[in-house]
């Protein structure tokens, strides 16, 4: 089976940094995605990690440690529009099927 | 500009009355997925098509069926909707089943059951 755990909610201030952690236990692993989902909208792709280490894309970075079953998404220079849910999703070894964590709702305050 | 299009955005049906949700894509992707997302929960994969091959998830109820008449279109049929089927239904596509291919989601159809 697969367990994917993320905090339910986080609050941060505009301009600050927030780190969203994701831990997973899975019988097979072949990559981890982060998606952003605004309320009532579709999830949009943020990042993909399959090797250990940090992937940086502008204000967003994602880190993976396969040995620890751990990833985080780092959001820097927070903007009000970053208020959304952030979904961690793991791919099993076979095929491109995503299993999502419950999502972390981030609220950015002025 | 929309690449994965779901119609309608909001659908209301009656308990037990069959309903069909539609998805189309302009990306020419081989794979199309259907997810169910209940309020404040993660999207849950129901099934996917790899080209014309249908792949059902083990825990998807028999009440849910899908059709893919061509590359561009995929339908989700709910034969006898129950109150527990009220949810957002998300369609997604990917170029292939290679594991590094991001999935592109439509805006979803929010289904309500009366």
Coordinates of C-alpha atoms in Angstrom, one line a residue:
Chain A
X1 CA 0.0 0.0 0.0
X2 CA 0.9 3.6 0.0
X3 CA 0.8 6.3 2.7
X4 CA 1.5 9.8 1.7
X5 CA 1.5 12.4 4.5
X6 CA 1.5 16.2 4.4
X7 CA 0.4 18.8 6.9
X8 CA -3.2 19.9 6.4
X9 CA -2.7 23.6 6.6
X10 CA 0.1 26.2 6.9
X11 CA -0.1 30.0 7.2
X12 CA 2.7 32.4 6.2
X13 CA 3.3 36.1 5.6
X14 CA 3.7 37.7 2.2
X15 CA 7.4 37.9 1.3
X16 CA 8.3 35.0 3.6
X17 CA 9.4 31.4 2.9
X18 CA 7.3 28.3 3.6
X19 CA 8.4 24.7 3.4
X20 CA 5.8 22.0 2.9
X21 CA 6.9 18.5 3.9
X22 CA 5.7 15.2 2.4
X23 CA 6.6 11.8 3.7
X24 CA 5.7 8.6 1.9
X25 CA 5.8 4.9 2.3
X26 CA 5.3 2.9 -0.9
X27 CA 5.8 -0.5 -2.2
X28 CA 7.3 0.9 -5.4
X29 CA 8.7 4.4 -6.2
X30 CA 9.6 6.0 -9.5
X31 CA 9.2 9.7 -8.9
X32 CA 7.4 12.4 -7.0
X33 CA 5.4 15.3 -8.3
X34 CA 4.2 18.5 -6.7
X35 CA 1.1 20.2 -7.9
X36 CA -0.6 23.5 -7.0
X37 CA -4.4 23.6 -6.9
X38 CA -6.4 26.8 -6.3
X39 CA -9.9 26.4 -4.9
X40 CA -12.3 25.1 -7.6
X41 CA -9.6 24.8 -10.2
X42 CA -7.4 22.1 -11.8
X43 CA -4.1 21.0 -10.3
X44 CA -1.2 22.5 -12.2
X45 CA 2.2 20.9 -12.4
X46 CA 5.0 22.4 -10.3
X47 CA 7.9 20.0 -10.1
X48 CA 9.1 16.4 -10.6
X49 CA 11.9 14.7 -8.6
X50 CA 13.2 11.2 -9.2
X51 CA 16.8 11.5 -8.0
X52 CA 17.9 12.7 -4.6
X53 CA 18.6 16.4 -4.3
X54 CA 17.1 19.8 -4.9
X55 CA 15.4 21.0 -8.1
X56 CA 15.0 24.8 -8.3
X57 CA 12.5 26.6 -10.5
X58 CA 12.3 30.3 -9.8
X59 CA 10.6 30.9 -6.5
X60 CA 9.8 27.2 -6.1
X61 CA 12.2 24.4 -5.2
X62 CA 11.6 20.8 -4.5
X63 CA 13.8 18.3 -2.6
X64 CA 13.8 14.5 -2.5
X65 CA 15.5 12.0 -0.3
X66 CA 14.6 8.5 -1.5
X67 CA 16.3 6.7 1.4
X68 CA 14.2 8.7 3.9
X69 CA 10.9 8.7 1.9
X70 CA 10.8 12.4 2.2
X71 CA 10.3 15.4 0.0
X72 CA 9.6 19.1 0.5
X73 CA 8.4 22.0 -1.6
X74 CA 9.9 25.3 -0.7
X75 CA 8.1 28.5 -1.7
X76 CA 10.2 31.7 -1.5
X77 CA 9.2 35.4 -1.6
X78 CA 5.6 34.4 -1.0
X79 CA 2.9 36.3 -2.9
X80 CA -0.8 36.4 -2.1
X81 CA -1.6 34.4 -5.3
X82 CA 0.4 31.5 -3.8
X83 CA -2.5 30.9 -1.4
X84 CA -3.6 27.4 -2.7
X85 CA -3.4 23.7 -1.9
X86 CA -0.2 22.0 -2.6
X87 CA -0.4 18.3 -3.5
X88 CA 2.4 15.8 -3.2
X89 CA 1.9 12.8 -5.5
X90 CA 4.0 9.6 -5.8
X91 CA 4.4 7.3 -8.9
X92 CA 4.5 3.6 -8.3
X93 CA 7.2 1.7 -10.1
X94 CA 4.8 0.6 -12.9
X95 CA 3.3 3.2 -15.1
X96 CA 2.6 6.9 -14.7
X97 CA -0.2 6.5 -12.1
X98 CA -0.2 9.2 -9.4
X99 CA -1.2 8.6 -5.8
X100 CA -1.8 11.9 -4.1
X101 CA -1.3 13.0 -0.6
X102 CA -4.2 14.9 1.1
X103 CA -2.8 18.2 0.1
X104 CA -1.5 21.2 2.2
X105 CA -3.6 24.3 2.2
X106 CA -1.3 27.4 2.4
X107 CA -2.7 30.7 3.4
X108 CA -0.6 33.8 2.7
X109 CA -1.4 36.8 4.8
X110 CA -0.4 40.4 4.1
Chain B
X1 CA -5.8 28.1 -25.0
X2 CA -7.3 25.4 -22.8
X3 CA -5.7 22.1 -23.6
X4 CA -7.8 19.7 -21.5
X5 CA -11.4 20.7 -21.6
X6 CA -14.1 19.4 -19.4
X7 CA -17.8 20.0 -19.9
X8 CA -19.9 20.9 -18.2
X9 CA -18.2 22.7 -15.2
X10 CA -21.2 22.0 -13.0
X11 CA -23.6 19.0 -13.4
X12 CA -26.6 18.2 -11.4
X13 CA -28.3 14.9 -11.6
X14 CA -30.9 12.9 -9.7
X15 CA -30.2 10.0 -7.4
X16 CA -30.0 6.9 -9.7
X17 CA -30.2 8.8 -13.0
X18 CA -27.3 8.0 -15.3
X19 CA -24.9 10.9 -16.1
X20 CA -22.0 11.3 -18.5
X21 CA -19.1 13.7 -18.1
X22 CA -17.0 14.6 -21.0
X23 CA -13.3 15.5 -21.5
X24 CA -11.5 16.5 -24.6
X25 CA -7.8 17.4 -25.3
X26 CA -5.9 19.2 -27.9
X27 CA -2.5 17.9 -26.9
X28 CA -2.7 14.6 -28.8
X29 CA -1.6 12.8 -25.7
X30 CA -1.8 9.0 -25.6
X31 CA -3.0 8.7 -22.0
X32 CA -6.2 10.0 -20.4
X33 CA -7.1 9.7 -16.8
X34 CA -10.2 10.2 -14.7
X35 CA -9.9 11.2 -11.0
X36 CA -12.5 11.7 -8.3
X37 CA -11.9 14.4 -5.8
X38 CA -14.2 14.8 -2.8
X39 CA -14.2 18.0 -0.7
X40 CA -10.9 18.6 1.1
X41 CA -9.5 15.3 -0.1
X42 CA -6.9 14.2 -2.6
X43 CA -7.7 13.3 -6.1
X44 CA -8.2 9.5 -6.4
X45 CA -7.5 7.7 -9.7
X46 CA -10.6 5.8 -11.1
X47 CA -9.1 4.5 -14.4
X48 CA -7.0 5.5 -17.3
X49 CA -6.8 4.8 -21.1
X50 CA -3.4 4.2 -22.7
X51 CA -4.4 4.7 -26.3
X52 CA -7.4 2.4 -26.6
X53 CA -6.4 0.1 -23.7
X54 CA -8.6 0.6 -20.6
X55 CA -7.1 0.2 -17.2
X56 CA -9.4 0.1 -14.2
X57 CA -8.2 0.7 -10.6
X58 CA -9.0 -2.3 -8.4
X59 CA -11.2 -0.3 -6.0
X60 CA -13.2 1.7 -8.6
X61 CA -16.9 0.8 -8.2
X62 CA -18.6 -1.0 -11.1
X63 CA -21.0 2.0 -11.2
X64 CA -18.2 3.9 -13.0
X65 CA -17.5 3.2 -16.6
X66 CA -15.5 5.0 -19.3
X67 CA -15.3 5.3 -23.0
X68 CA -12.6 6.7 -25.3
X69 CA -14.0 6.8 -28.9
X70 CA -10.9 8.6 -30.3
X71 CA -7.6 10.2 -29.1
X72 CA -9.2 13.5 -28.3
X73 CA -12.3 12.5 -26.3
X74 CA -12.9 10.5 -23.1
X75 CA -16.2 10.1 -21.2
X76 CA -17.0 9.1 -17.7
X77 CA -20.4 7.3 -17.3
X78 CA -21.9 6.9 -13.9
X79 CA -24.7 4.4 -14.3
X80 CA -26.7 4.9 -11.1
X81 CA -25.3 7.9 -9.1
X82 CA -25.6 7.7 -5.4
X83 CA -25.2 10.6 -2.9
X84 CA -21.7 9.5 -2.2
X85 CA -20.7 10.1 -5.8
X86 CA -21.1 13.9 -5.4
X87 CA -17.5 15.1 -6.1
X88 CA -15.3 17.0 -8.4
X89 CA -14.3 14.8 -11.4
X90 CA -10.9 15.6 -12.9
X91 CA -9.7 14.5 -16.3
X92 CA -6.0 14.5 -17.0
X93 CA -3.7 13.6 -19.9
X94 CA -0.1 12.7 -20.3
X95 CA 2.0 12.2 -23.4
X96 CA 3.0 8.7 -22.4
X97 CA 3.1 6.4 -19.4
X98 CA 6.8 7.2 -18.9
X99 CA 7.1 8.2 -15.2
X100 CA 8.6 11.6 -15.8
X101 CA 5.6 12.9 -17.9
X102 CA 3.6 15.4 -16.0
X103 CA -0.2 15.1 -16.1
X104 CA -2.2 18.0 -17.5
X105 CA -5.5 18.5 -15.8
X106 CA -8.8 20.0 -16.9
X107 CA -10.7 22.3 -14.7
X108 CA -13.0 19.5 -13.6
X109 CA -16.7 18.9 -13.5
X110 CA -18.4 19.4 -10.1
X111 CA -21.2 16.8 -9.8
X112 CA -24.1 17.3 -7.4
X113 CA -26.7 14.6 -6.7
X114 CA -30.3 15.5 -5.7

